[in-house]
PDB file of C-alpha atoms and ligand atoms in Angstrom:
ATOM      1  CA  MET A  12      93.675  87.871  79.407  1.00 91.00           C
ATOM      2  CA  LYS A  13      96.349  90.753  79.706  1.00 92.00           C
ATOM      3  CA  LEU A  14      98.100  91.260  76.365  1.00 95.00           C
ATOM      4  CA  ARG A  15     101.653  92.767  76.049  1.00 93.00           C
ATOM      5  CA  GLU A  16     101.559  95.975  74.340  1.00 93.00           C
ATOM      6  CA  PRO A  17     103.381  96.087  70.749  1.00 94.00           C
ATOM      7  CA  GLY A  18     107.121  97.122  70.532  1.00 92.00           C
ATOM      8  CA  ILE A  19     108.197  99.995  68.429  1.00 95.00           C
ATOM      9  CA  PHE A  20     111.842 100.340  67.891  1.00 98.00           C
ATOM     10  CA  THR A  21     114.291 101.948  65.493  1.00 98.00           C
ATOM     11  CA  VAL A  22     117.369 100.416  64.193  1.00 98.00           C
ATOM     12  CA  ASP A  23     120.131 102.754  64.091  1.00 98.00           C
ATOM     13  CA  ALA A  24     122.589 101.219  61.492  1.00 98.00           C
ATOM     14  CA  VAL A  25     125.088 103.772  62.154  1.00 98.00           C
ATOM     15  CA  ALA A  26     125.320 103.570  65.719  1.00 98.00           C
ATOM     16  CA  GLY A  27     124.510  99.850  65.476  1.00 98.00           C
ATOM     17  CA  GLU A  28     121.821  99.514  68.050  1.00 98.00           C
ATOM     18  CA  LEU A  29     118.093  99.007  68.536  1.00 98.00           C
ATOM     19  CA  CYS A  30     116.896 102.327  69.802  1.00 98.00           C
ATOM     20  CA  GLY A  31     114.101 101.776  72.440  1.00 96.00           C
ATOM     21  CA  ALA A  32     115.547  98.479  73.445  1.00 96.00           C
ATOM     22  CA  GLY A  33     115.371  97.436  77.214  1.00 92.00           C
ATOM     23  CA  THR A  34     118.567  95.609  77.640  1.00 96.00           C
ATOM     24  CA  ARG A  35     122.227  95.999  76.459  1.00 97.00           C
ATOM     25  CA  TYR A  36     125.315  94.059  77.126  1.00 98.00           C
ATOM     26  CA  ARG A  37     128.955  94.341  75.887  1.00 98.00           C
ATOM     27  CA  LYS A  38     131.557  91.930  75.247  1.00 98.00           C
ATOM     28  CA  THR A  39     135.131  92.944  75.817  1.00 98.00           C
ATOM     29  CA  LEU A  40     138.408  91.861  74.674  1.00 98.00           C
ATOM     30  CA  GLY A  41     138.992  90.138  77.880  1.00 98.00           C
ATOM     31  CA  ASP A  42     135.729  88.189  77.587  1.00 98.00           C
ATOM     32  CA  LEU A  43     137.084  86.680  74.268  1.00 98.00           C
ATOM     33  CA  GLN A  44     140.247  85.005  75.766  1.00 97.00           C
ATOM     34  CA  GLY A  45     140.840  81.461  74.208  1.00 97.00           C
ATOM     35  CA  LEU A  46     138.733  81.929  71.097  1.00 98.00           C
ATOM     36  CA  TYR A  47     141.399  82.938  68.796  1.00 98.00           C
ATOM     37  CA  GLU A  48     144.167  80.496  67.258  1.00 98.00           C
ATOM     38  CA  ASP A  49     146.938  82.949  67.748  1.00 98.00           C
ATOM     39  CA  ASP A  50     147.499  83.470  71.632  1.00 98.00           C
ATOM     40  CA  ALA A  51     150.639  85.797  71.146  1.00 98.00           C
ATOM     41  CA  ALA A  52     148.629  87.936  68.650  1.00 98.00           C
ATOM     42  CA  PHE A  53     145.641  88.066  71.064  1.00 98.00           C
ATOM     43  CA  GLU A  54     148.143  89.039  74.040  1.00 98.00           C
ATOM     44  CA  ARG A  55     149.700  91.785  71.968  1.00 98.00           C
ATOM     45  CA  LEU A  56     146.170  93.270  71.185  1.00 98.00           C
ATOM     46  CA  LEU A  57     145.302  92.985  74.852  1.00 98.00           C
ATOM     47  CA  ALA A  58     148.348  95.129  75.649  1.00 98.00           C
ATOM     48  CA  GLN A  59     147.422  97.674  73.143  1.00 98.00           C
ATOM     49  CA  ARG A  60     143.665  98.193  73.785  1.00 98.00           C
ATOM     50  CA  GLY A  61     143.153  96.782  77.238  1.00 98.00           C
ATOM     51  CA  THR A  62     141.044  94.106  78.792  1.00 98.00           C
ATOM     52  CA  ASP A  63     138.104  96.389  78.612  1.00 98.00           C
ATOM     53  CA  ALA A  64     137.965  97.305  74.875  1.00 98.00           C
ATOM     54  CA  VAL A  65     134.555  96.726  73.562  1.00 98.00           C
ATOM     55  CA  MET A  66     134.444  94.111  70.689  1.00 98.00           C
ATOM     56  CA  TYR A  67     130.697  93.780  70.275  1.00 99.00           C
ATOM     57  CA  GLU A  68     127.716  94.883  71.863  1.00 98.00           C
ATOM     58  CA  VAL A  69     123.998  93.792  71.750  1.00 98.00           C
ATOM     59  CA  THR A  70     120.855  95.814  72.287  1.00 98.00           C
ATOM     60  CA  ASP A  71     117.730  93.829  72.611  1.00 98.00           C
ATOM     61  CA  HIS A  72     113.999  93.653  73.618  1.00 97.00           C
ATOM     62  CA  LYS A  73     113.368  90.558  75.777  1.00 97.00           C
ATOM     63  CA  PRO A  74     109.518  90.464  76.304  1.00 96.00           C
ATOM     64  CA  SER A  75     109.597  87.390  78.221  1.00 96.00           C
ATOM     65  CA  SER A  76     111.144  83.955  77.845  1.00 97.00           C
ATOM     66  CA  ASP A  77     107.837  82.298  76.934  1.00 97.00           C
ATOM     67  CA  ALA A  78     107.563  79.579  74.482  1.00 96.00           C
ATOM     68  CA  GLY A  79     106.140  81.108  71.428  1.00 96.00           C
ATOM     69  CA  ASP A  80     107.377  84.790  72.386  1.00 98.00           C
ATOM     70  CA  MET A  81     110.241  86.268  70.472  1.00 98.00           C
ATOM     71  CA  ILE A  82     113.432  88.277  71.410  1.00 98.00           C
ATOM     72  CA  ILE A  83     114.684  90.903  68.825  1.00 98.00           C
ATOM     73  CA  GLY A  84     117.786  92.948  68.946  1.00 98.00           C
ATOM     74  CA  VAL A  85     120.802  94.276  67.062  1.00 98.00           C
ATOM     75  CA  THR A  86     124.492  93.140  67.308  1.00 98.00           C
ATOM     76  CA  ARG A  87     127.223  95.454  66.350  1.00 98.00           C
ATOM     77  CA  MET A  88     130.718  94.256  65.998  1.00 99.00           C
ATOM     78  CA  ILE A  89     134.033  96.305  65.363  1.00 98.00           C
ATOM     79  CA  PRO A  90     136.251  95.227  62.606  1.00 98.00           C
ATOM     80  CA  GLY A  91     139.867  93.863  62.919  1.00 98.00           C
ATOM     81  CA  LYS A  92     141.881  90.720  63.250  1.00 98.00           C
ATOM     82  CA  VAL A  93     143.657  88.756  65.937  1.00 98.00           C
ATOM     83  CA  GLY A  94     146.840  87.882  63.835  1.00 98.00           C
ATOM     84  CA  ARG A  95     145.316  86.542  60.610  1.00 98.00           C
ATOM     85  CA  GLU A  96     141.874  85.881  62.148  1.00 98.00           C
ATOM     86  CA  TYR A  97     138.996  88.134  61.978  1.00 98.00           C
ATOM     87  CA  PHE A  98     136.974  89.369  64.834  1.00 99.00           C
ATOM     88  CA  LEU A  99     134.418  86.937  65.981  1.00 99.00           C
ATOM     89  CA  THR A 100     131.424  86.757  68.534  1.00 98.00           C
ATOM     90  CA  ARG A 101     131.640  83.781  71.028  1.00 98.00           C
ATOM     91  CA  GLY A 102     129.174  81.653  69.281  1.00 98.00           C
ATOM     92  CA  HIS A 103     126.680  79.233  70.406  1.00 98.00           C
ATOM     93  CA  ILE A 104     124.010  76.617  69.977  1.00 98.00           C
ATOM     94  CA  HIS A 105     120.725  77.454  71.230  1.00 98.00           C
ATOM     95  CA  ALA A 106     120.026  75.873  74.635  1.00 98.00           C
ATOM     96  CA  LYS A 107     116.731  74.403  73.151  1.00 98.00           C
ATOM     97  CA  ALA A 108     118.707  73.328  70.104  1.00 98.00           C
ATOM     98  CA  ASN A 109     115.702  73.124  67.930  1.00 97.00           C
ATOM     99  CA  ARG A 110     115.175  76.901  67.936  1.00 98.00           C
ATOM    100  CA  PRO A 111     116.151  78.760  64.851  1.00 98.00           C
ATOM    101  CA  GLU A 112     116.896  82.517  64.381  1.00 98.00           C
ATOM    102  CA  MET A 113     116.837  85.219  61.637  1.00 98.00           C
ATOM    103  CA  TYR A 114     119.804  87.805  60.948  1.00 99.00           C
ATOM    104  CA  TYR A 115     119.287  90.709  58.905  1.00 99.00           C
ATOM    105  CA  GLY A 116     122.343  92.679  57.541  1.00 99.00           C
ATOM    106  CA  GLU A 117     122.133  96.335  58.274  1.00 98.00           C
ATOM    107  CA  ALA A 118     125.657  97.672  57.651  1.00 98.00           C
ATOM    108  CA  GLY A 119     129.045  96.386  57.018  1.00 98.00           C
ATOM    109  CA  TYR A 120     130.427  92.975  55.618  1.00 98.00           C
ATOM    110  CA  GLY A 121     130.540  89.936  57.637  1.00 99.00           C
ATOM    111  CA  LEU A 122     130.035  86.243  57.803  1.00 99.00           C
ATOM    112  CA  MET A 123     127.419  83.942  59.585  1.00 99.00           C
ATOM    113  CA  LEU A 124     129.692  80.869  60.378  1.00 99.00           C
ATOM    114  CA  LEU A 125     127.486  77.833  60.858  1.00 99.00           C
ATOM    115  CA  GLU A 126     128.213  74.254  62.278  1.00 98.00           C
ATOM    116  CA  SER A 127     126.036  71.345  62.748  1.00 98.00           C
ATOM    117  CA  PRO A 128     126.442  69.116  65.929  1.00 98.00           C
ATOM    118  CA  ASP A 129     128.002  66.333  63.772  1.00 97.00           C
ATOM    119  CA  GLY A 130     130.624  68.763  62.124  1.00 98.00           C
ATOM    120  CA  GLU A 131     128.912  70.021  59.006  1.00 98.00           C
ATOM    121  CA  VAL A 132     130.075  73.623  58.166  1.00 98.00           C
ATOM    122  CA  ARG A 133     128.328  76.476  56.278  1.00 98.00           C
ATOM    123  CA  VAL A 134     129.396  80.005  55.754  1.00 98.00           C
ATOM    124  CA  VAL A 135     126.811  82.692  54.870  1.00 98.00           C
ATOM    125  CA  GLU A 136     128.000  86.234  53.636  1.00 98.00           C
ATOM    126  CA  MET A 137     126.199  88.851  55.205  1.00 99.00           C
ATOM    127  CA  ARG A 138     125.795  92.311  53.693  1.00 98.00           C
ATOM    128  CA  PRO A 139     123.240  95.039  54.043  1.00 98.00           C
ATOM    129  CA  ARG A 140     119.663  93.679  53.484  1.00 98.00           C
ATOM    130  CA  THR A 141     120.966  90.065  53.469  1.00 98.00           C
ATOM    131  CA  VAL A 142     118.571  87.831  55.551  1.00 98.00           C
ATOM    132  CA  CYS A 143     120.252  84.844  56.945  1.00 98.00           C
ATOM    133  CA  TYR A 144     117.979  81.892  58.207  1.00 98.00           C
ATOM    134  CA  VAL A 145     119.891  79.976  60.995  1.00 98.00           C
ATOM    135  CA  PRO A 146     117.924  76.615  61.125  1.00 98.00           C
ATOM    136  CA  PRO A 147     117.385  74.758  64.306  1.00 98.00           C
ATOM    137  CA  PHE A 148     120.337  72.907  65.602  1.00 98.00           C
ATOM    138  CA  TRP A 149     123.122  74.896  63.977  1.00 98.00           C
ATOM    139  CA  ILE A 150     125.849  76.455  66.175  1.00 98.00           C
ATOM    140  CA  HIS A 151     126.215  80.182  65.015  1.00 99.00           C
ATOM    141  CA  ARG A 152     129.117  82.675  65.160  1.00 99.00           C
ATOM    142  CA  SER A 153     129.324  86.116  63.549  1.00 99.00           C
ATOM    143  CA  VAL A 154     132.597  87.205  61.943  1.00 99.00           C
ATOM    144  CA  ASN A 155     133.253  90.720  60.811  1.00 99.00           C
ATOM    145  CA  VAL A 156     135.457  90.418  57.612  1.00 99.00           C
ATOM    146  CA  GLY A 157     134.956  94.102  56.523  1.00 98.00           C
ATOM    147  CA  ALA A 158     136.480  97.338  57.190  1.00 98.00           C
ATOM    148  CA  GLU A 159     133.602  98.844  59.106  1.00 98.00           C
ATOM    149  CA  ASP A 160     131.345  97.892  61.974  1.00 98.00           C
ATOM    150  CA  LEU A 161     129.040  94.954  61.242  1.00 99.00           C
ATOM    151  CA  VAL A 162     125.558  95.671  62.188  1.00 99.00           C
ATOM    152  CA  MET A 163     122.829  92.929  62.231  1.00 99.00           C
ATOM    153  CA  THR A 164     119.412  92.612  63.545  1.00 99.00           C
ATOM    154  CA  PHE A 165     118.187  89.393  64.890  1.00 99.00           C
ATOM    155  CA  ALA A 166     115.030  87.579  65.956  1.00 98.00           C
ATOM    156  CA  TYR A 167     114.714  84.275  67.695  1.00 98.00           C
ATOM    157  CA  PRO A 168     112.274  82.382  69.931  1.00 98.00           C
ATOM    158  CA  ALA A 169     112.164  83.769  73.509  1.00 98.00           C
ATOM    159  CA  ASP A 170     112.735  80.380  74.968  1.00 98.00           C
ATOM    160  CA  SER A 171     115.717  79.526  72.992  1.00 98.00           C
ATOM    161  CA  GLY A 172     118.695  80.015  75.440  1.00 98.00           C
ATOM    162  CA  GLN A 173     122.394  79.943  74.425  1.00 98.00           C
ATOM    163  CA  ASP A 174     124.966  77.274  75.063  1.00 98.00           C
ATOM    164  CA  TYR A 175     128.439  78.549  74.688  1.00 98.00           C
ATOM    165  CA  ASP A 176     130.134  75.427  76.028  1.00 98.00           C
ATOM    166  CA  ILE A 177     129.366  73.318  72.990  1.00 98.00           C
ATOM    167  CA  ILE A 178     132.216  75.387  71.169  1.00 98.00           C
ATOM    168  CA  ALA A 179     134.628  75.249  73.793  1.00 98.00           C
ATOM    169  CA  LYS A 180     134.144  71.252  74.327  1.00 98.00           C
ATOM    170  CA  ALA A 181     134.865  70.607  70.979  1.00 98.00           C
ATOM    171  CA  GLY A 182     138.184  72.823  71.008  1.00 98.00           C
ATOM    172  CA  GLY A 183     136.521  75.626  68.971  1.00 98.00           C
ATOM    173  CA  MET A 184     134.459  75.802  65.893  1.00 98.00           C
ATOM    174  CA  ARG A 185     135.815  73.282  62.998  1.00 98.00           C
ATOM    175  CA  GLN A 186     136.752  76.317  60.829  1.00 98.00           C
ATOM    176  CA  ARG A 187     138.362  79.563  61.462  1.00 98.00           C
ATOM    177  CA  ILE A 188     137.950  82.668  59.075  1.00 99.00           C
ATOM    178  CA  VAL A 189     141.162  84.346  58.339  1.00 98.00           C
ATOM    179  CA  ASP A 190     142.651  86.898  55.890  1.00 98.00           C
ATOM    180  CA  ASP A 191     143.386  85.145  52.716  1.00 98.00           C
ATOM    181  CA  GLY A 192     146.593  87.268  52.142  1.00 97.00           C
ATOM    182  CA  ALA A 193     144.876  89.584  49.706  1.00 96.00           C
ATOM    183  CA  GLY A 194     142.651  91.504  52.142  1.00 90.00           C
ATOM    184  CA  GLY A 195     139.735  89.015  51.824  1.00 98.00           C
ATOM    185  CA  TRP A 196     138.659  86.022  53.848  1.00 98.00           C
ATOM    186  CA  THR A 197     139.084  82.370  53.656  1.00 98.00           C
ATOM    187  CA  ALA A 198     138.010  79.277  55.875  1.00 98.00           C
ATOM    188  CA  VAL A 199     140.832  77.139  57.129  1.00 98.00           C
ATOM    189  CA  ASP A 200     140.549  74.076  59.254  1.00 98.00           C
ATOM    190  CA  ASN A 201     140.982  74.436  63.048  1.00 98.00           C
ATOM    191  CA  THR A 202     143.343  71.869  63.927  1.00 97.00           C
ATOM    192  CA  SER A 203     142.269  71.769  67.638  1.00 97.00           C
ATOM    193  CA  TRP A 204     138.707  70.757  66.836  1.00 98.00           C
ATOM    194  CA  ARG A 205     137.475  67.498  67.807  1.00 98.00           C
ATOM    195  CA  PRO A 206     134.178  65.685  66.707  1.00 98.00           C
ATOM    196  CA  ARG A 207     131.546  65.589  69.164  1.00 98.00           C
ATOM    197  CA  PRO A 208     130.659  62.312  70.723  1.00 97.00           C
ATOM    198  CA  ALA A 209     127.629  60.432  68.962  1.00 97.00           C
ATOM    199  CA  ASP A 210     125.659  60.368  72.195  1.00 96.00           C
ATOM    200  CA  LEU A 211     125.901  64.132  72.528  1.00 96.00           C
ATOM    201  CA  VAL A 212     124.905  64.486  68.808  1.00 97.00           C
ATOM    202  CA  ALA A 213     122.102  62.231  69.207  1.00 96.00           C
ATOM    203  CA  SER A 214     120.760  63.854  72.464  1.00 95.00           C
ATOM    204  CA  LEU A 215     120.820  67.285  70.770  1.00 96.00           C
ATOM    205  CA  TYR A 216     118.848  65.709  67.635  1.00 95.00           C
ATOM    206  CA  GLY A 217     116.445  64.134  70.067  1.00 92.00           C
ATOM    207  CA  GLN A 218     115.536  67.155  71.987  1.00 82.00           C
ATOM    208  CA  ALA A 219     111.638  67.497  71.977  1.00 64.00           C
ATOM    209  CA  ALA A 220     109.938  70.742  71.210  1.00 54.00           C
TER     210      ALA A 220
HETATM  211  C1  S6P B   6     121.361  85.212  70.304  1.00 67.82           C
HETATM  212  C2  S6P B   6     121.489  85.671  68.970  1.00 67.82           C
HETATM  213  C3  S6P B   6     122.468  86.953  69.160  1.00 67.82           C
HETATM  214  C4  S6P B   6     123.816  86.787  69.807  1.00 67.82           C
HETATM  215  C5  S6P B   6     124.809  87.936  69.580  1.00 67.82           C
HETATM  216  C6  S6P B   6     126.129  87.796  70.183  1.00 67.82           C
HETATM  217  O1  S6P B   6     120.808  83.691  70.192  1.00 67.82           O
HETATM  218  O2  S6P B   6     122.479  84.664  68.184  1.00 67.82           O
HETATM  219  O3  S6P B   6     121.673  87.845  69.882  1.00 67.82           O
HETATM  220  O4  S6P B   6     123.662  86.340  71.107  1.00 67.82           O
HETATM  221  O5  S6P B   6     125.033  88.246  68.218  1.00 67.82           O
HETATM  222  O6  S6P B   6     126.770  86.697  69.916  1.00 67.82           O
HETATM  223  P1  S6P B   6     127.046  85.574  71.121  1.00 67.82           P
HETATM  224  O7  S6P B   6     127.688  84.554  70.289  1.00 67.82           O
HETATM  225  O8  S6P B   6     128.180  86.206  72.086  1.00 67.82           O
HETATM  226  O9  S6P B   6     125.956  85.304  71.694  1.00 67.82           O
HETATM  227 ZN1   ZN B   7     121.629  82.560  68.507  1.00 67.82          ZN
END
C-alpha cells in the first residue's frame, strides 16, 4: 500500500496563513454581496474599497477528498463592519451534513455563529487558544468582532464538502452579529429568516454516514 507522507506546516498567526499549504483562496467584497442586512452600507463600502478588496482568505492542505482523510487550514478575516454588522464569512453546512469540524483561535477576537437545521442558534466566542468543536449538522459562519485580523486554524473530514445554499434559501442565518452601540457585539434576529421545511430538516438529519 502506498502511504501518504506526513504533512508539516507552520501557522503564521500574524500573516494569518498556513505556511506550506498547497492551496489558497480569497473572498472579496464583491463575493459577499447580499449577505449583509444593510444594502446601502454595503454599496458605500464597495464604492470605497472596490469589488476586489480581500475580506478573508484561506490557506489549506487538502491531501484528498477520501472518507477518513482530513483537511487542515487557516482562515484569516479582516476586521470591520457593514453598517452595524460585523464582517462575516459566507457560512455553510457540510454537504455531508454529519461531518464535524474543529476551529482553533490563533489571533484576534471573533465568534463562531452556529445554527442547526431546525433553527437553534449558538454563539461561541473565539480568542487565541480557544478550541471550538462544531458538531455534525450545524451551519457555521465566522464573524470578526475584534479590531484586528481574526485568524483561526481548522480541521475537518476531507469528504465533508460545503453547501452554501442552505443559508441563502432561508433568507440568511437566523441571527446577525451587530455592534451593540458600545463597541461590543450583540446577536439580533434576522427578520428575513424563514424556517426550513420539515422535509429538508428530516433529510439532513437522515443522512447516512
Ligand atoms: C470548511 C471550513 C473553513 C471555511 C472558511 C471560509 O468546512 O469551515 O475552511 O470554509 O473559514 O468560510 P466559508 O463559509 O466561506 O467557507
Ligand atoms: Zn466547515
